[in-house]
Coordinates of C-alpha atoms in Angstrom, one line a residue:
Y250 CA -21.4 260.9 115.3
S251 CA -19.6 258.4 113.3
Q252 CA -16.7 259.4 111.0
A253 CA -19.2 259.7 108.1
G254 CA -21.3 262.2 110.0
E255 CA -24.0 259.8 111.0
R256 CA -25.7 260.7 114.2
L257 CA -25.3 257.9 116.8
R258 CA -26.6 259.1 120.1
E259 CA -26.8 262.2 122.4
F260 CA -26.7 262.9 126.1
N261 CA -28.6 265.7 127.8
I262 CA -27.5 267.3 131.0
P263 CA -30.3 268.9 133.1
G264 CA -29.9 272.6 133.9
N265 CA -30.6 272.0 137.6
V266 CA -27.9 269.3 137.9
S267 CA -27.3 268.8 141.5
G268 CA -23.5 268.9 141.6
S269 CA -23.3 272.2 139.5
F270 CA -23.6 274.9 142.2
L271 CA -26.8 276.8 141.3
G272 CA -27.2 275.1 137.9
V273 CA -26.7 276.0 134.3
A274 CA -29.4 278.5 133.3
E275 CA -27.7 279.4 130.2
I276 CA -24.3 278.9 128.3
F277 CA -22.9 282.5 128.5
A278 CA -19.8 284.7 128.3
G279 CA -17.4 281.8 127.5
N280 CA -16.6 279.1 125.1
N281 CA -17.3 275.4 125.0
A282 CA -14.2 273.1 125.5
L283 CA -14.5 269.5 125.0
C284 CA -12.0 266.6 125.5
A285 CA -12.2 262.8 125.7
N286 CA -10.5 259.5 126.3
D287 CA -11.6 255.9 126.0
N288 CA -13.6 256.2 129.2
L289 CA -15.2 259.5 129.3
I290 CA -15.8 262.8 127.6
T291 CA -15.4 266.0 129.6
G292 CA -16.5 269.6 129.0
Y293 CA -15.8 273.0 130.4
V294 CA -18.2 275.9 129.6
G295 CA -19.1 279.4 130.8
R296 CA -22.6 279.6 132.2
Y297 CA -25.2 281.8 134.0
M298 CA -26.4 280.2 137.1
F299 CA -30.0 280.2 138.3
P300 CA -30.9 283.2 140.5
D301 CA -29.7 282.8 144.2
E302 CA -31.8 283.9 147.2
S303 CA -31.2 287.6 146.4
Q304 CA -32.4 286.9 142.8
T305 CA -28.8 287.6 141.4
Q306 CA -27.5 285.6 138.5
H307 CA -23.8 284.9 138.8
Q308 CA -21.6 283.7 136.0
A309 CA -19.0 281.0 136.3
S310 CA -17.3 278.1 134.6
Y311 CA -18.9 274.6 134.8
A312 CA -17.0 271.3 134.3
F313 CA -18.7 268.1 133.6
A314 CA -17.9 264.5 132.5
V315 CA -19.9 261.7 131.2
D316 CA -19.1 258.1 131.6
L317 CA -19.1 256.6 128.1
K318 CA -19.6 253.0 128.9
A319 CA -22.3 253.5 131.4
N320 CA -23.7 256.6 129.4
K321 CA -24.1 258.4 132.8
L322 CA -23.2 261.9 134.0
I323 CA -20.6 261.8 136.7
E324 CA -21.4 264.4 139.4
V325 CA -18.9 265.9 142.0
N326 CA -19.0 268.4 144.9
H327 CA -18.5 271.1 142.2
S328 CA -16.7 274.1 143.5
A329 CA -14.5 272.1 145.9
K330 CA -13.8 268.9 144.1
S331 CA -13.7 270.0 140.4
P332 CA -12.6 272.9 138.2
Y333 CA -14.5 276.1 138.9
V334 CA -13.9 279.8 138.5
S335 CA -16.2 282.8 139.0
H336 CA -16.3 284.8 136.6
S337 CA -14.7 282.7 133.7
F338 CA -14.6 284.1 130.3
H339 CA -12.6 281.6 128.5
Q340 CA -12.1 277.8 129.2
F341 CA -9.7 275.3 127.9
I342 CA -8.9 271.6 128.4
L343 CA -5.6 269.7 127.9
K344 CA -5.5 265.8 128.0
D345 CA -2.3 264.5 129.6
G346 CA -2.3 260.8 129.6
E347 CA -5.2 259.8 132.0
D348 CA -5.2 263.3 133.5
F349 CA -7.2 266.4 132.3
V350 CA -5.9 270.0 132.9
Y351 CA -8.6 272.8 132.9
V352 CA -7.7 276.5 132.4
D353 CA -9.8 279.6 133.1
R354 CA -9.4 283.2 132.4
G355 CA -11.2 284.7 135.5
D356 CA -11.9 288.1 137.0
C357 CA -13.1 287.2 140.5
L358 CA -13.1 283.9 142.5
P359 CA -10.7 282.5 143.6
F360 CA -8.4 285.2 142.2
R361 CA -8.1 287.6 139.2
S362 CA -5.8 285.2 137.2
F363 CA -5.5 282.4 134.8
R364 CA -6.5 279.3 137.0
V365 CA -5.0 275.9 136.2
S366 CA -6.9 272.9 137.5
K367 CA -6.1 269.2 137.2
M368 CA -8.3 266.1 137.5
C369 CA -5.8 263.4 138.2
G370 CA -5.8 260.0 136.8
T371 CA -9.2 258.4 136.9
S372 CA -10.4 260.9 139.4
W373 CA -13.7 261.7 137.5
T374 CA -14.4 257.8 138.0
K375 CA -12.1 256.8 140.7
N376 CA -15.0 255.5 142.8
P377 CA -17.5 254.0 140.1
D378 CA -19.4 252.2 142.8
T379 CA -20.3 255.4 144.6
Y380 CA -22.3 257.1 141.8
T381 CA -25.4 256.3 139.9
G382 CA -25.5 259.0 137.3
I383 CA -27.2 262.1 138.6
S384 CA -28.2 260.6 141.9
G385 CA -24.7 260.4 143.5
L386 CA -21.5 262.4 144.0
V387 CA -18.0 261.4 143.4
E388 CA -14.9 262.3 145.4
T389 CA -12.0 263.4 143.3
E390 CA -8.3 263.9 143.3
Y391 CA -8.3 267.5 142.3
K392 CA -5.4 270.0 142.2
R393 CA -5.2 273.7 141.3
G394 CA -2.8 276.6 140.7
N395 CA -2.8 280.4 139.6
S396 CA -1.0 282.5 137.3
F397 CA 0.1 286.1 138.2
R398 CA -2.5 288.4 139.4
I399 CA -4.6 290.4 136.8
K400 CA -4.6 294.1 137.4
G401 CA -8.0 295.8 138.0
A402 CA -10.8 295.7 140.6
Y403 CA -12.1 292.4 141.9
G404 CA -15.1 291.3 139.8
D405 CA -14.2 293.8 137.0
N406 CA -15.1 291.8 133.6
H407 CA -12.2 293.4 131.8
T408 CA -9.1 291.3 132.3
Y409 CA -6.8 293.0 130.0
S410 CA -5.8 289.6 128.7
Q411 CA -6.5 286.6 126.5
L412 CA -5.9 283.0 126.9
G413 CA -4.0 281.0 124.3
G414 CA -4.1 277.6 125.8
I415 CA -1.8 275.3 127.6
V416 CA 0.6 272.5 126.5
K417 CA 3.0 270.0 128.2
T418 CA 6.7 270.3 127.8
D419 CA 9.6 268.7 129.4
S420 CA 9.7 271.5 131.9
G421 CA 6.0 271.5 132.9
Y422 CA 2.7 272.8 131.7
M423 CA 3.2 275.9 129.6
L424 CA 0.3 278.3 129.6
A425 CA 0.2 281.1 126.9
G426 CA -1.7 284.3 126.6
T427 CA -1.6 288.0 126.1
Y428 CA -1.6 290.7 128.7
Q429 CA -1.5 294.5 129.0
N430 CA 1.7 294.4 131.2
T431 CA 3.4 297.6 130.3
T432 CA 1.3 299.7 132.7
T433 CA -0.1 299.1 136.2
D434 CA -3.1 301.0 135.6
T435 CA -6.2 300.2 133.5
A436 CA -5.8 302.7 130.7
P437 CA -5.7 301.2 127.2
S438 CA -2.2 299.9 126.3
S439 CA -0.5 297.3 124.3
A440 CA -0.9 293.6 125.1
N441 CA 2.1 291.4 124.8
V442 CA 2.5 287.6 124.4
F443 CA 3.7 285.7 127.4
V444 CA 4.1 282.0 128.6
Q445 CA 4.1 280.8 132.1
L446 CA 5.2 277.4 133.4
F447 CA 3.4 275.3 136.0
E448 CA 4.8 272.3 137.8
T449 CA 3.0 269.3 136.7
D450 CA 2.3 267.8 140.2
S451 CA 1.8 270.7 142.5
L452 CA 0.7 273.2 139.7
S453 CA 3.0 275.9 141.3
A454 CA 3.7 278.8 138.9
Q455 CA 6.9 280.2 137.8
K456 CA 7.5 283.8 136.8
E457 CA 5.9 284.7 133.4
I458 CA 8.1 285.1 130.4
Y459 CA 7.3 287.8 127.7
F460 CA 8.1 287.2 124.0
T461 CA 7.1 290.7 122.8
N462 CA 7.5 294.2 124.1
Y463 CA 4.8 296.4 122.4
T464 CA 4.5 299.6 124.5
D465 CA 1.8 301.8 122.8
S466 CA -0.8 303.6 125.0
A467 CA -3.9 305.5 123.9
Q468 CA -7.2 307.0 124.9
S469 CA -9.1 304.1 123.6
L470 CA -8.4 300.6 122.3
N471 CA -9.4 301.6 118.8
E472 CA -6.4 304.0 118.7
L473 CA -3.7 301.5 119.7
T474 CA -1.0 301.0 117.0
A475 CA 0.4 297.8 118.1
T476 CA -1.2 295.1 120.4
A477 CA -1.1 291.3 120.3
N478 CA -4.4 289.4 119.9
N479 CA -5.8 285.9 119.6
P480 CA -2.8 283.9 121.0
K481 CA -2.5 280.2 120.4
I482 CA 0.1 277.8 121.8
L483 CA 0.9 274.6 120.1
S484 CA 3.2 271.7 121.0
I485 CA 5.8 270.9 118.2
N486 CA 7.5 268.3 120.4
S487 CA 8.2 267.8 124.1
N488 CA 10.8 270.6 124.1
K489 CA 9.6 273.0 121.5
V490 CA 6.4 275.2 121.3
A491 CA 5.0 277.5 118.8
V492 CA 2.9 280.5 119.8
A493 CA 0.9 282.1 117.0
Y494 CA -0.7 285.5 117.5
M495 CA -2.2 288.4 115.5
L496 CA -0.4 291.8 115.7
S497 CA -3.1 294.5 115.5
N498 CA -3.0 298.2 114.4
A499 CA -6.4 299.3 115.4
A500 CA -5.5 302.9 114.2
K501 CA -5.0 301.6 110.7
N502 CA -7.4 298.7 110.9
S503 CA -4.6 296.2 110.0
E504 CA -3.5 293.0 111.3
E505 CA -0.5 290.7 110.6
M506 CA 0.2 287.1 111.9
H507 CA 3.3 286.2 113.9
I508 CA 4.6 282.9 115.2
V509 CA 7.1 282.7 118.1
F510 CA 9.1 279.6 118.6
A511 CA 10.5 278.6 122.1
D512 CA 12.0 275.6 123.8
G513 CA 10.2 273.8 126.5
S514 CA 11.5 276.1 129.3
G515 CA 10.3 279.3 127.6
K516 CA 13.6 280.4 125.9
L517 CA 12.8 282.3 122.8
L518 CA 14.2 280.8 119.6
E519 CA 12.6 282.7 116.7
N520 CA 9.8 285.1 115.8
K521 CA 8.4 284.9 112.3
T522 CA 6.0 287.2 110.4
V523 CA 3.5 285.3 108.3
A524 CA 2.0 286.6 105.1
L525 CA -1.7 285.8 105.3
A526 CA -3.3 284.5 102.2
S527 CA -6.0 286.6 100.4
G528 CA -9.4 285.4 101.3
G529 CA -8.3 283.5 104.4
S530 CA -9.3 284.3 108.0
N531 CA -7.3 285.5 110.9
L532 CA -6.4 283.2 114.0
P533 CA -9.6 282.8 116.0
R534 CA -10.0 284.3 119.4
Y535 CA -11.7 281.1 120.9
G536 CA -11.6 278.5 118.2
N537 CA -9.0 275.8 118.0
V538 CA -5.7 275.9 116.1
Y539 CA -4.0 272.5 115.3
Y540 CA -0.4 271.3 114.7
S541 CA 0.0 268.7 111.9
S542 CA 3.3 266.8 112.5
Q543 CA 2.8 265.1 109.1
N544 CA 3.0 268.5 107.3
D545 CA 4.9 270.5 109.9
S546 CA 2.2 273.1 109.6
I547 CA -0.5 274.7 111.8
V548 CA -4.1 274.6 110.7
W549 CA -7.3 276.5 111.7
F550 CA -10.8 277.1 110.3
G551 CA -12.9 280.2 109.8
I552 CA -15.9 281.5 108.2
V553 CA -15.4 283.9 105.2
N554 CA -18.4 285.2 103.2
G555 CA -20.6 282.3 104.6
K556 CA -18.1 279.7 103.6
L557 CA -16.0 277.3 105.8
I558 CA -12.3 278.1 105.0
M559 CA -9.2 276.0 106.1
N560 CA -6.1 278.0 106.7
S561 CA -2.7 276.4 106.9
V562 CA 0.8 277.8 107.6
S563 CA 4.0 275.6 106.9
L564 CA 6.6 276.0 109.6
T565 CA 9.5 274.8 107.4
E566 CA 8.9 276.6 104.2
K567 CA 8.3 280.2 103.4
A568 CA 6.2 281.8 106.2
E569 CA 2.9 282.4 104.4
S570 CA -0.5 281.0 104.8
T571 CA -2.6 279.0 102.2
T572 CA -6.4 278.5 102.3
G573 CA -9.0 276.1 100.8
E574 CA -12.7 276.1 100.9
I575 CA -14.2 273.2 102.8
T576 CA -17.4 272.0 101.1
T577 CA -17.9 268.4 102.5
V578 CA -17.0 266.4 105.5
D579 CA -17.3 263.2 103.5
A580 CA -17.6 263.7 99.7
E581 CA -20.1 260.8 99.6
T582 CA -22.2 261.4 102.5
T583 CA -22.6 264.8 104.1
T584 CA -22.3 268.5 103.1
A585 CA -20.9 270.6 105.9
K586 CA -22.8 273.8 106.8
P587 CA -20.8 276.6 108.2
E588 CA -21.9 278.3 111.6
T589 CA -23.1 281.9 111.2
T590 CA -23.0 282.8 114.9
T591 CA -20.6 285.4 116.4
A592 CA -18.8 285.5 119.6
E593 CA -20.4 287.3 122.5
P594 CA -18.6 290.5 123.6
E595 CA -16.4 290.0 126.7
A596 CA -18.0 292.6 128.9
T597 CA -21.0 291.3 130.8
T598 CA -23.2 292.3 133.6
A599 CA -22.3 289.3 135.8
K600 CA -21.8 290.2 139.4
P601 CA -19.2 288.7 141.8
E602 CA -20.5 286.2 144.3
A603 CA -20.8 287.2 147.9

């Protein structure tokens, strides 16, 4: 699309694409992450595969890239040479110069963990003469690392965690999320906000750092009085990050927004409580949140009563959010229509691969 909302062209990826490992039968149990540079656009999705020989459909992530100049799909030997996790319930992409960093929240292969993968430099297109769209495969420079191990059984869809994204700081790649860390068993308990640093070249992980210490436990998630949800990490500069999250009291059906500030090594600087504006929306579980350096504020979008709402929180003024209804993309050309779909529940019937 152009900036005015004019449709320019489209690119379709076949469901049985040869480098995808059992194909893409359906986008399922994940979110759609997209990122681009001047040469390509890359995406990362959760999908159901086509049935295997035993007629079992597995769920996993799928990474792809399209050469923008040639308008061709770039294919690789998928699970060995590009990002891949089974099962993956949340996907994220960070652009780092010419590199792309991919993150999964997975319950199965290769581990129960947050998986960090990196396509280095021009690795999606490093051998442009060796591929011809969907008829050839590309060898890539591919690296990967893993967070702490998530509790629970191998292949259990419940990961007791949420992914908040990843940013680059002077100390490395900093991943953020929430995790029910106060107990080793799988009974309902409070989730806390953490960050974990990964070395930018080897992707080796340091010990995770927790910013909160909620310690409630209950018979069900609906009875918890304090748990952190919907974490989002934002880069303020190369040595400062903000992690926004919702503090939920399910027993009272209430939520409040918090923003944690830390330096690039994970040292806690400040924790603010934000007064949410009436008529606004909470931080999204899977949607994007943006940092505006021009206004020193964080911004996100949500659907409220069928209307697209922009929410904004200033990081320098009084900690309260403001909202505004978004009615047009371009006042002279296009009226924006809000989406009405809802997120799929996390629990799935996906089965681990043999």
